[in-house]
mmCIF file of C-alpha atoms in Angstrom:
data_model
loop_
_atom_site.group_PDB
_atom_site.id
_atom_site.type_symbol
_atom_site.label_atom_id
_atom_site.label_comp_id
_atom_site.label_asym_id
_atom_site.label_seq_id
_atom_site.Cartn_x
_atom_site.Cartn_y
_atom_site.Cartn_z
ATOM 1 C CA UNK A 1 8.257 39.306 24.921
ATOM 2 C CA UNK A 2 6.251 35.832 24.657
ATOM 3 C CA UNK A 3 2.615 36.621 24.294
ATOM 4 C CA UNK A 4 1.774 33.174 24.671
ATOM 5 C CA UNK A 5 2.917 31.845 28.207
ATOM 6 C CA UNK A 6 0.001 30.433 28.639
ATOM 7 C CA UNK A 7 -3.593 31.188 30.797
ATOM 8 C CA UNK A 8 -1.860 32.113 34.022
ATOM 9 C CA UNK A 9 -0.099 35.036 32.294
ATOM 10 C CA UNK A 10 -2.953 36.286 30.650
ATOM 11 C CA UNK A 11 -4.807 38.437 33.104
ATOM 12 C CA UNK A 12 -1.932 40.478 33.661
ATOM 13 C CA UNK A 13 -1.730 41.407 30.031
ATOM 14 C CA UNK A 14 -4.772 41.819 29.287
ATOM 15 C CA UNK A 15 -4.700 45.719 30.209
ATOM 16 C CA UNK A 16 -0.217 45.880 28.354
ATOM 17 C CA UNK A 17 -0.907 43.934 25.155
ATOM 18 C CA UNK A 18 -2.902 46.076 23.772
ATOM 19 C CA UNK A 19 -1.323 48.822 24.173
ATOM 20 C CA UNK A 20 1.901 47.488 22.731
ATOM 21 C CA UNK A 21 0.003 46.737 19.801
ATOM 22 C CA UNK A 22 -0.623 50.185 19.325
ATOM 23 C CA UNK A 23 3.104 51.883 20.118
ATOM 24 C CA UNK A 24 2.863 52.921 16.314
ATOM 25 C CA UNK A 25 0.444 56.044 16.006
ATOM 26 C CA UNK A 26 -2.286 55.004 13.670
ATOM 27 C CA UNK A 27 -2.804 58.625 12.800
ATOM 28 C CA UNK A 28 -2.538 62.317 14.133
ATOM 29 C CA UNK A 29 -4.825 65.276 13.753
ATOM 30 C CA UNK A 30 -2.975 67.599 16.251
ATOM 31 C CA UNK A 31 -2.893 70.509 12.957
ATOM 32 C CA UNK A 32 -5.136 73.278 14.226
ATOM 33 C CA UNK A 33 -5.315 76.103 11.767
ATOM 34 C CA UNK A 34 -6.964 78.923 13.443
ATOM 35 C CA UNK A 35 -9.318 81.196 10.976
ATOM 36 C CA UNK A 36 -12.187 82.069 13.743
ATOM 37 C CA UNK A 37 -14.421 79.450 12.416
ATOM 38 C CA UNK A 38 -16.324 76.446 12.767
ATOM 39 C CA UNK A 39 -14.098 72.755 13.900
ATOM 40 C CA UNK A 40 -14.018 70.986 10.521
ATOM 41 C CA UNK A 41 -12.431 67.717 9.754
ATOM 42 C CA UNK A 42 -10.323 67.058 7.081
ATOM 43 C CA UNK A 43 -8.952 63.807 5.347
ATOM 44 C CA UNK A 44 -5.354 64.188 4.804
ATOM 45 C CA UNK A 45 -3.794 61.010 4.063
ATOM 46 C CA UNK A 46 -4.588 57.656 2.272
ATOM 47 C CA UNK A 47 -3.734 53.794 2.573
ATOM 48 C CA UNK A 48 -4.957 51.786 0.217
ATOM 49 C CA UNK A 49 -7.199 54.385 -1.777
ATOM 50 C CA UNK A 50 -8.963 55.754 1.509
ATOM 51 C CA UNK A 51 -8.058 57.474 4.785
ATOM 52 C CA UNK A 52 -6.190 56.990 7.748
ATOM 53 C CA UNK A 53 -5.866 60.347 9.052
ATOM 54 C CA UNK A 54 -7.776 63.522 9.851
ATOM 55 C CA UNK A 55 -6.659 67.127 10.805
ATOM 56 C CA UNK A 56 -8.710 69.724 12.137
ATOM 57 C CA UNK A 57 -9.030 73.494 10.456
ATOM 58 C CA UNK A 58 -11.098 76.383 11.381
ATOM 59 C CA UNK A 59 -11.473 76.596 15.207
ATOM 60 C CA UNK A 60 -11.771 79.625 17.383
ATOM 61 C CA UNK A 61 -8.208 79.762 19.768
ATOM 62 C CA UNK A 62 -8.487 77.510 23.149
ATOM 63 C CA UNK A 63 -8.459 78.764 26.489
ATOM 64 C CA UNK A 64 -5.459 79.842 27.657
ATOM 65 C CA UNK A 65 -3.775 76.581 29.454
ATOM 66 C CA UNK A 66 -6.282 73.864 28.174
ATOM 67 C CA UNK A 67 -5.709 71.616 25.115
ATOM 68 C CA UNK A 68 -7.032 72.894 21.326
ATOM 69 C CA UNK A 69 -10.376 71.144 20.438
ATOM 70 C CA UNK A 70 -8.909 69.214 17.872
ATOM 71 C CA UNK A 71 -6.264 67.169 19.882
ATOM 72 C CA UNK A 72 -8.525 66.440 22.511
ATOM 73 C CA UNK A 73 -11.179 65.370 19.374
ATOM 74 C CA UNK A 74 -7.555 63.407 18.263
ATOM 75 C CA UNK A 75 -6.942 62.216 21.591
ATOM 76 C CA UNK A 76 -10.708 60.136 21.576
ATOM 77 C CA UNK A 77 -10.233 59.098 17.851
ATOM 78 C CA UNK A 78 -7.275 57.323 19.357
ATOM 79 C CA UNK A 79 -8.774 55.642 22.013
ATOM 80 C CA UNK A 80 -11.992 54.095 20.276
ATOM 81 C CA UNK A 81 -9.722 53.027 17.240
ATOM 82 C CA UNK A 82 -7.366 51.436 20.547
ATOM 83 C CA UNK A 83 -10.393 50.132 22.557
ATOM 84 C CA UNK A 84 -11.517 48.111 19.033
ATOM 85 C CA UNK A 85 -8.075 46.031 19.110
ATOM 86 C CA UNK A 86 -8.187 45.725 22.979
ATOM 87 C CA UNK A 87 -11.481 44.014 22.666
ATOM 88 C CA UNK A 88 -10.324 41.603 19.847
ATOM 89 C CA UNK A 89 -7.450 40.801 22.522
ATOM 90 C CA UNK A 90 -10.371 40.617 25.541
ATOM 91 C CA UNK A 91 -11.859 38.258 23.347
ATOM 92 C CA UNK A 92 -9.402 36.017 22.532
ATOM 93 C CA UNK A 93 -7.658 35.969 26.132
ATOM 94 C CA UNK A 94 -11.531 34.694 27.309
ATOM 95 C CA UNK A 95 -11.708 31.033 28.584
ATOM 96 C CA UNK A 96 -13.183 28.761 28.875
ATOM 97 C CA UNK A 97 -15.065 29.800 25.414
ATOM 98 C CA UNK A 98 -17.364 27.278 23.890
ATOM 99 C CA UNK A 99 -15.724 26.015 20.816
ATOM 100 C CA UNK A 100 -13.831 29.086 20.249
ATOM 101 C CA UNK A 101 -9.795 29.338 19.628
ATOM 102 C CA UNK A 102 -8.021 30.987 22.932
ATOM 103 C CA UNK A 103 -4.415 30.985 24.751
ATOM 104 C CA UNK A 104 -5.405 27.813 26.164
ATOM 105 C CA UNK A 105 -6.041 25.809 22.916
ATOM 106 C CA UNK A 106 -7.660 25.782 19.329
ATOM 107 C CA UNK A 107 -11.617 24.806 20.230
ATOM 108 C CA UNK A 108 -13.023 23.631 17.063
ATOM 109 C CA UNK A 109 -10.218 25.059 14.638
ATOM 110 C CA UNK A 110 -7.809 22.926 13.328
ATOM 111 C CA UNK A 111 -6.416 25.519 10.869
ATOM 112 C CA UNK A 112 -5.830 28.269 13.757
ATOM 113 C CA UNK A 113 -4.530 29.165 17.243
ATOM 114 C CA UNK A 114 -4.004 32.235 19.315
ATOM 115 C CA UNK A 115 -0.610 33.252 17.205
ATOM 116 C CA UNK A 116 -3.258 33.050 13.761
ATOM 117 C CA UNK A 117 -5.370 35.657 15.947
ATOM 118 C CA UNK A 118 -2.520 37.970 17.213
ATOM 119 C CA UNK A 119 -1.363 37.674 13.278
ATOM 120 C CA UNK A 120 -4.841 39.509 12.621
ATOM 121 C CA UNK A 121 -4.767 41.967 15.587
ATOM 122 C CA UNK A 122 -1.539 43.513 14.053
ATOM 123 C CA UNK A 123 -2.760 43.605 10.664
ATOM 124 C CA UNK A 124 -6.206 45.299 11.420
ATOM 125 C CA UNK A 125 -4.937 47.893 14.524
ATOM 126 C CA UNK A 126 -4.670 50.568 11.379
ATOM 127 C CA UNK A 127 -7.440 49.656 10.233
ATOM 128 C CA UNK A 128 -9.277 50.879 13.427
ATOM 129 C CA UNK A 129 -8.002 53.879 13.165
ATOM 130 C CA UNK A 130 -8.906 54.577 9.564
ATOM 131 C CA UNK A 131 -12.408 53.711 9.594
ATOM 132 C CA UNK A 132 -12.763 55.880 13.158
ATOM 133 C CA UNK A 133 -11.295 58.802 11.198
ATOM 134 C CA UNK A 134 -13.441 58.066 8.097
ATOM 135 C CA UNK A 135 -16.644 58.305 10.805
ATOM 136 C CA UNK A 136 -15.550 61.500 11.970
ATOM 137 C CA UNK A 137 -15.329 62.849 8.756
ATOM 138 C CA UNK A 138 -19.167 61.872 7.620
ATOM 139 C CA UNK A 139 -17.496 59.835 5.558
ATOM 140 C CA UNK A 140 -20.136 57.597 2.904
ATOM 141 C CA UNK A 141 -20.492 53.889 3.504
ATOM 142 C CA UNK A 142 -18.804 53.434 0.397
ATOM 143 C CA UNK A 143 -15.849 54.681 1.754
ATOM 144 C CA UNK A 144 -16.609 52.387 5.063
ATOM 145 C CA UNK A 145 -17.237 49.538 2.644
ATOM 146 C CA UNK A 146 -13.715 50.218 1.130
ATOM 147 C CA UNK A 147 -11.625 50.368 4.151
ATOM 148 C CA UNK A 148 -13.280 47.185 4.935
ATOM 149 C CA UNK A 149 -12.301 45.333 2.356
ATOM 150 C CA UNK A 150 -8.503 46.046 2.132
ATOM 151 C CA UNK A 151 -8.813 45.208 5.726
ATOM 152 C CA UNK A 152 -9.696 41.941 5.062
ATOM 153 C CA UNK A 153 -7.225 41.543 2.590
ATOM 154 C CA UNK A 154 -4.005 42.471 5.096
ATOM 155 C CA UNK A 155 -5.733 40.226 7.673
ATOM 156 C CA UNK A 156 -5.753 37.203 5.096
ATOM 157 C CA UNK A 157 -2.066 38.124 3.944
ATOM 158 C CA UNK A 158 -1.339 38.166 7.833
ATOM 159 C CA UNK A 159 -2.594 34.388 8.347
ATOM 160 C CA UNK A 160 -1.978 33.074 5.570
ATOM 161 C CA UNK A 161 -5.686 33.178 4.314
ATOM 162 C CA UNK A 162 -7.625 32.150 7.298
ATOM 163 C CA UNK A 163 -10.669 34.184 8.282
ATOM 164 C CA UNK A 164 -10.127 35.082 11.935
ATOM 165 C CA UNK A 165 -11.579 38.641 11.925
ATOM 166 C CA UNK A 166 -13.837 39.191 8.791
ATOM 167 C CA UNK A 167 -17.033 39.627 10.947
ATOM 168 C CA UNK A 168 -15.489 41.931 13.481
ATOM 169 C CA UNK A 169 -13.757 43.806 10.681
ATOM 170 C CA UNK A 170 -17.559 44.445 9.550
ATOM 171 C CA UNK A 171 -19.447 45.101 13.326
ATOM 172 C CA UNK A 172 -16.376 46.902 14.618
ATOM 173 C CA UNK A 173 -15.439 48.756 11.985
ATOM 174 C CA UNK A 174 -19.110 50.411 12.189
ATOM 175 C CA UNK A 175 -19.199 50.799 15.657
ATOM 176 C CA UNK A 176 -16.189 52.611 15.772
ATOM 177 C CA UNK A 177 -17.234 54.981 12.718
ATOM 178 C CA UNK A 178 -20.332 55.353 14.367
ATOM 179 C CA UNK A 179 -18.539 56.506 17.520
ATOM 180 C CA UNK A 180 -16.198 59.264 15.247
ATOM 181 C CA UNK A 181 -19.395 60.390 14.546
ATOM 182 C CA UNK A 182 -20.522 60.903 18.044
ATOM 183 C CA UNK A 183 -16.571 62.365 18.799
ATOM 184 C CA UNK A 184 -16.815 64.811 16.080
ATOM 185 C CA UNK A 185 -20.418 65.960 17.348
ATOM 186 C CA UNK A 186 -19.094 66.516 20.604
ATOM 187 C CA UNK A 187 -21.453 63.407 22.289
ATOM 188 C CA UNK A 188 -20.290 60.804 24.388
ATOM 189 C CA UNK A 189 -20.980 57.159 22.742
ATOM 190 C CA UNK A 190 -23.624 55.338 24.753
ATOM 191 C CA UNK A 191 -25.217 52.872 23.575
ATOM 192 C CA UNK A 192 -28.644 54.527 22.724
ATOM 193 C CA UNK A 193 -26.350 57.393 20.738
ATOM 194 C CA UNK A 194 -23.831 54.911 18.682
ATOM 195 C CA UNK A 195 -27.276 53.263 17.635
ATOM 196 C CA UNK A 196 -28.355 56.695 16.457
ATOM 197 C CA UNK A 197 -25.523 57.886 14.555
ATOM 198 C CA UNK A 198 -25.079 54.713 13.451
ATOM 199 C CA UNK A 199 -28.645 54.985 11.393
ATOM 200 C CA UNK A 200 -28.505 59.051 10.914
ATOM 201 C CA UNK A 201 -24.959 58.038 9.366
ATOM 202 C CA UNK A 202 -25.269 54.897 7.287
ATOM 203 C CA UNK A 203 -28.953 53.333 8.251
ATOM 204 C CA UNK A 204 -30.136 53.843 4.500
ATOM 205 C CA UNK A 205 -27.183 51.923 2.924
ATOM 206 C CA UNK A 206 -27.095 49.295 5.301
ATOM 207 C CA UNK A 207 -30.783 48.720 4.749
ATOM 208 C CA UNK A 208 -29.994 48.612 1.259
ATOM 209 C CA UNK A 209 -27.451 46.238 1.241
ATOM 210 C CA UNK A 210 -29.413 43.756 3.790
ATOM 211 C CA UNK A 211 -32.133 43.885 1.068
ATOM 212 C CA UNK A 212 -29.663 43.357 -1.940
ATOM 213 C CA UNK A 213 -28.666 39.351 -3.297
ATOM 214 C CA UNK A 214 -26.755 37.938 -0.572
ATOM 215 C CA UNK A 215 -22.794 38.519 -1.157
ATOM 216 C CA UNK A 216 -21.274 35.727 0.704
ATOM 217 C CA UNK A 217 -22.431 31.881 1.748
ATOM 218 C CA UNK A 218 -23.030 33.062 5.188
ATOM 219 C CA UNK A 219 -25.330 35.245 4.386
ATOM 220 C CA UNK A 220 -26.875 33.257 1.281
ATOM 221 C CA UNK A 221 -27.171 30.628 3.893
ATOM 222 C CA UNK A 222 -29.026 32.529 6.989
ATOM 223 C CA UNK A 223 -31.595 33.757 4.108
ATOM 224 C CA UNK A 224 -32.140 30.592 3.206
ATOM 225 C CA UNK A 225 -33.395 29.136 6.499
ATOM 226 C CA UNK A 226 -34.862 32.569 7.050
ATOM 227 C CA UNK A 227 -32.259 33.979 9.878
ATOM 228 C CA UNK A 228 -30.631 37.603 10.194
ATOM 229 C CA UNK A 229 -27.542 37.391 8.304
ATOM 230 C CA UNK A 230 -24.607 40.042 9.844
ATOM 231 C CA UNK A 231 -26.044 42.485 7.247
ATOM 232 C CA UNK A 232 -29.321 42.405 8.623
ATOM 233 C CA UNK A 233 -28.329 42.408 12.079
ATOM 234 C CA UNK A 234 -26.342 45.773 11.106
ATOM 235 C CA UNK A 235 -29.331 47.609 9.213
ATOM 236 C CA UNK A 236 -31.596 46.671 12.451
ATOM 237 C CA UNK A 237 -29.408 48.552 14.433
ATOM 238 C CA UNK A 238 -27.342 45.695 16.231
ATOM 239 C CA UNK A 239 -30.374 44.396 18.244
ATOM 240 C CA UNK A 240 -28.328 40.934 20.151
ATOM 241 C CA UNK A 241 -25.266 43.348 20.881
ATOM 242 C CA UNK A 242 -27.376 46.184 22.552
ATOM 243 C CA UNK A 243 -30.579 44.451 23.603
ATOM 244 C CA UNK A 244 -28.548 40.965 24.745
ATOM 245 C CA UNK A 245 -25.470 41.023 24.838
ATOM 246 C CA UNK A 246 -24.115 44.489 26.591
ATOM 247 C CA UNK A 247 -27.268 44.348 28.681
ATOM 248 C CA UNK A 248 -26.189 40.742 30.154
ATOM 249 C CA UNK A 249 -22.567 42.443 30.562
ATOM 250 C CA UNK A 250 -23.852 45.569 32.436
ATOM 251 C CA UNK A 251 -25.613 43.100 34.267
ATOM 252 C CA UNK A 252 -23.300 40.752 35.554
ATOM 253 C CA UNK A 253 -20.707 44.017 36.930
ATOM 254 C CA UNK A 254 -23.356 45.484 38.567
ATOM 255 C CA UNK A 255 -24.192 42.332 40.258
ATOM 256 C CA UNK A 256 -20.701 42.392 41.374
ATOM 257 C CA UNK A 257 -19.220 39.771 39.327
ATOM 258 C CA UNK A 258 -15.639 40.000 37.513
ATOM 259 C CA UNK A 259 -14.301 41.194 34.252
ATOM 260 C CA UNK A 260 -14.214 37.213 33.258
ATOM 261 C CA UNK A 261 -17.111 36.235 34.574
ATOM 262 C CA UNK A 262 -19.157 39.128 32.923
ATOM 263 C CA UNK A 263 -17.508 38.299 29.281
ATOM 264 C CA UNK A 264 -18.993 35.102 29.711
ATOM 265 C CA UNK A 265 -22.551 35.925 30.532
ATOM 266 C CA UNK A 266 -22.237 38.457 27.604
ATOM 267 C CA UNK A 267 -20.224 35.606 25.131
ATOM 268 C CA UNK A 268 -23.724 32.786 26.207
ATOM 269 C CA UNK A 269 -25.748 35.290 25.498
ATOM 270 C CA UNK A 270 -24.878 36.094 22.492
ATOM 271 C CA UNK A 271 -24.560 32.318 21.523
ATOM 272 C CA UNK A 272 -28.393 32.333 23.055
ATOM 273 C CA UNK A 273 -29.685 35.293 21.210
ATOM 274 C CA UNK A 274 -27.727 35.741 17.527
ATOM 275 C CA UNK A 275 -28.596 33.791 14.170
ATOM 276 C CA UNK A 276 -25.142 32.581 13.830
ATOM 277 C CA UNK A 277 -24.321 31.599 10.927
ATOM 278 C CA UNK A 278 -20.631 29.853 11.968
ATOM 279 C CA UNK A 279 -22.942 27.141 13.750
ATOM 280 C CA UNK A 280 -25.441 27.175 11.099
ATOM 281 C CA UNK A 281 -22.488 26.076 8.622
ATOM 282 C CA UNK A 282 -20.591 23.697 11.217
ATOM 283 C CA UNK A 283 -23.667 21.969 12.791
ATOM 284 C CA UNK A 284 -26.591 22.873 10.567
ATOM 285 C CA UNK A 285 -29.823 24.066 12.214
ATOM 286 C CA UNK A 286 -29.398 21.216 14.363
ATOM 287 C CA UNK A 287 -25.819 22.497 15.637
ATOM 288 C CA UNK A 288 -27.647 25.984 16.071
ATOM 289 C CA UNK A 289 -30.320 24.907 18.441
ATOM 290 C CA UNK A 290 -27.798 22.892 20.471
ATOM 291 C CA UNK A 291 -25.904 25.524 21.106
ATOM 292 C CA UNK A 292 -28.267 28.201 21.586
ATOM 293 C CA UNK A 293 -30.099 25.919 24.050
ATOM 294 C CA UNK A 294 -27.349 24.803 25.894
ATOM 295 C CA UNK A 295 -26.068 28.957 26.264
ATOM 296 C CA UNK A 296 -29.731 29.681 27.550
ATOM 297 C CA UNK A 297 -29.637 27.173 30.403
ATOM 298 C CA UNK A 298 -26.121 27.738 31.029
ATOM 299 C CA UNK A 299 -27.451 31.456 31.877
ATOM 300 C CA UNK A 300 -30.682 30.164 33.420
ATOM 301 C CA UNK A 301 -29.175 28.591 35.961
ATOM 302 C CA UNK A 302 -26.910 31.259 37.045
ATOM 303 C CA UNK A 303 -24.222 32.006 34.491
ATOM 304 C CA UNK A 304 -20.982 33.141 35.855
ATOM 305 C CA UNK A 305 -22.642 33.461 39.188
ATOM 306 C CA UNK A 306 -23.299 29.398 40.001
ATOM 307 C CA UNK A 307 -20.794 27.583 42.061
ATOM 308 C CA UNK A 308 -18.934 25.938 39.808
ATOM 309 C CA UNK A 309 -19.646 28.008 36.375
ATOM 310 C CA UNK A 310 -16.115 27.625 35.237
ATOM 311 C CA UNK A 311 -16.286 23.507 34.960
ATOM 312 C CA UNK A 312 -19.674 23.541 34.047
ATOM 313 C CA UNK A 313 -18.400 26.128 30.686
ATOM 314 C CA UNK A 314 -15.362 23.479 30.142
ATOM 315 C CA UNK A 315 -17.608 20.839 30.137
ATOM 316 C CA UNK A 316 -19.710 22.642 27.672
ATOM 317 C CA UNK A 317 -16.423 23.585 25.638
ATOM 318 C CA UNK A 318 -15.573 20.378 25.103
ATOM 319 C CA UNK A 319 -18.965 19.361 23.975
ATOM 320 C CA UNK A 320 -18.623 21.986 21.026
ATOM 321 C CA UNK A 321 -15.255 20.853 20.437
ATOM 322 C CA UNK A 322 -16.583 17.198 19.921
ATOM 323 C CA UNK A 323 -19.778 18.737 17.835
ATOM 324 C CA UNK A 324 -16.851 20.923 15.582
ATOM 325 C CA UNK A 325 -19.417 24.020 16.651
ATOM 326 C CA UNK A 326 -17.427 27.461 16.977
ATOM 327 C CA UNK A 327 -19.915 30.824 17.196
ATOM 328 C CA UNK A 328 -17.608 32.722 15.648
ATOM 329 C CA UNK A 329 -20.375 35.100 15.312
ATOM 330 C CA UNK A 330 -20.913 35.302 18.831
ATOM 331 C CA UNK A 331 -17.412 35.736 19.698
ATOM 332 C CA UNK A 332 -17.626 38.774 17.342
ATOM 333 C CA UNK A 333 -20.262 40.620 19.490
ATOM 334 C CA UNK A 334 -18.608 39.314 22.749
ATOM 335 C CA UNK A 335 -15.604 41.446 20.873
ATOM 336 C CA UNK A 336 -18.435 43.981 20.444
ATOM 337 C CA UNK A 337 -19.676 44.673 23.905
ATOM 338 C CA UNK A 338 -15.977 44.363 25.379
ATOM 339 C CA UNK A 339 -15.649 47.136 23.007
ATOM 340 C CA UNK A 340 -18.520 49.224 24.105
ATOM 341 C CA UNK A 341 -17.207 49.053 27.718
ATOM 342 C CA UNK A 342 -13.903 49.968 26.910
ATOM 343 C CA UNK A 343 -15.117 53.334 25.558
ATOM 344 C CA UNK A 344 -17.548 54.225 27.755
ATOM 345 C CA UNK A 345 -15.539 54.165 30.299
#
């Protein structure tokens, strides 16, 4: 099948590519050992030096004609691990997206297009699935940390070394640990409770590596003109993606607006609200506070909801194209909240 027919095809695929990228089971925990004790979670396989699947041991027997614990506690591992690729897809199928690669054409990238970013999406859908296993296991953020990185290297090996994904590999891969967390403690991942078991799980570490010498440019960079690098946003919490960003969402569908229209408010306001440090490089401070003020009128004066919002985000689109400006790191929490609203479903 051609995934790339162009814009008018998209919509209808938004809900089957995704799922096709998934036909391969990423792992299976459907081994219930019954001893009469407590649901425990066990690693059981390995990729790369850390796991990728889980089995349950040591439940009490289900009721007669309803599933065993552990493959319904399989059966939502799946789904966040499948909701984290979905949203890389909502993302990407999104346009008109300031600066930012889609199925209609590259934005500010010259060394990428939307076959670069369905490259990634196939490299990383295991990935998604180990690191929501490792989360449901109370796994340590070293083993997080590890999972990460030989994520990043099958993405780089998938496009040929071009970073598509390395910041969602980081914010996704914690939000979905941090929602195995909430699976294997039997809660249902709202917002307020991924923040919690995000910090009850992995707040001291993340503090601690916020705090450390910055490991990257990006991050060297946002200290250095005294901005939250993705490290600090993480240690905070995620304050743009659940005070901004899934708020301006939640915001737009109750207000009756659609699917599109909603990823945009949440994709400006992001651009509005996060120290991004994609523009920072591209545009410098002054590329920064271009396009953070130009996302905070867009919203101001209606967002998706104006007559007209579509032209007026083209316009802006190819005003970031002409600036080279791509918030990369904005796209990542759009990726984020589409995410969040995929599971909570």
């Amino acid at each position: 099948m051609n995934l790339f027919a162009g814009p008018a095809a998209v919509g209808s695929r938004l809900e089957r590519i995704p799922a096709e990228i998934h036909r391969a089971r990423a792992f299976d925990a459907r081994t219930l050992v019954d001893d009469g004790g407590a649901m425990r979670l066990r690693v059981v396989s390995t990729v790369d030096g850390a796991p990728v699947r889980a089995h349950c041991e040591g439940s009490g027997r289900a009721a007669a004609g309803a599933a065993p614990p552990c493959a319904s506690l399989d059966a939502t591992l799946r789904r966040i691990a499948r909701a984290a690729t979905a949203a890389l897809y909502d993302e990407l199928a999104l346009h008109p997206k300031p600066g930012l690669v889609s199925f209609v054409d590259r934005g500010s990238h010259a060394d990428m297009d939307a076959t670069t970013f369905m490259r990634s999406l196939f490299a990383l859908r295991h990935y998604f699935a180990q690191v929501t296993a490792l989360g449901a296991c109370g796994a340590a953020f070293e083993a997080l940390e590890g999972a990460g990185i030989a994520a990043e290297r099958r993405m780089l090996r998938a496009t040929g070394g071009i970073n598509t994904h390395r910041g969602a590999v980081f914010t996704l891969g914690l939000l979905c640990a941090a929602a195995g967390r909430c699976a294997a403690a039997g809660e249902l991942p709202t917002a307020e409770v991924l923040r919690r078991h995000l910090q009850q799980g992995w707040g001291a570490a993340l503090h601690a590596r916020a705090g450390a010498p910055p490991r990257s440019p990006a991050a060297a960079a946002a200290r250095a003109a005294g901005l939250a690098s993705a490290n600090d946003e993480a240690a905070r919490g995620f304050p743009v993606l659940f005070d901004a960003v899934w708020p301006a969402l939640c915001r737009a569908r109750g207000d009756g607006v659609d699917p599109q229209g909603a990823r945009l408010d949440a994709l400006l306001a992001a651009i509005a609200s996060l120290d991004d440090t994609n523009l920072l490089r591209r545009g410098g401070r002054a590329g920064l506070d271009f396009a953070r003020d130009a996302a905070a009128r867009w919203l101001a004066q209606g967002g998706a909801r104006r007559v007209g919002a579509v032209g007026h985000l083209e316009a802006l689109h190819r005003d970031f194209v002409r600036r080279r400006l791509s918030p990369g790191g904005a796209a990542d929490m759009l990726a984020a909240a589409c995410w969040l609203e995929r599971v909570s479903r």
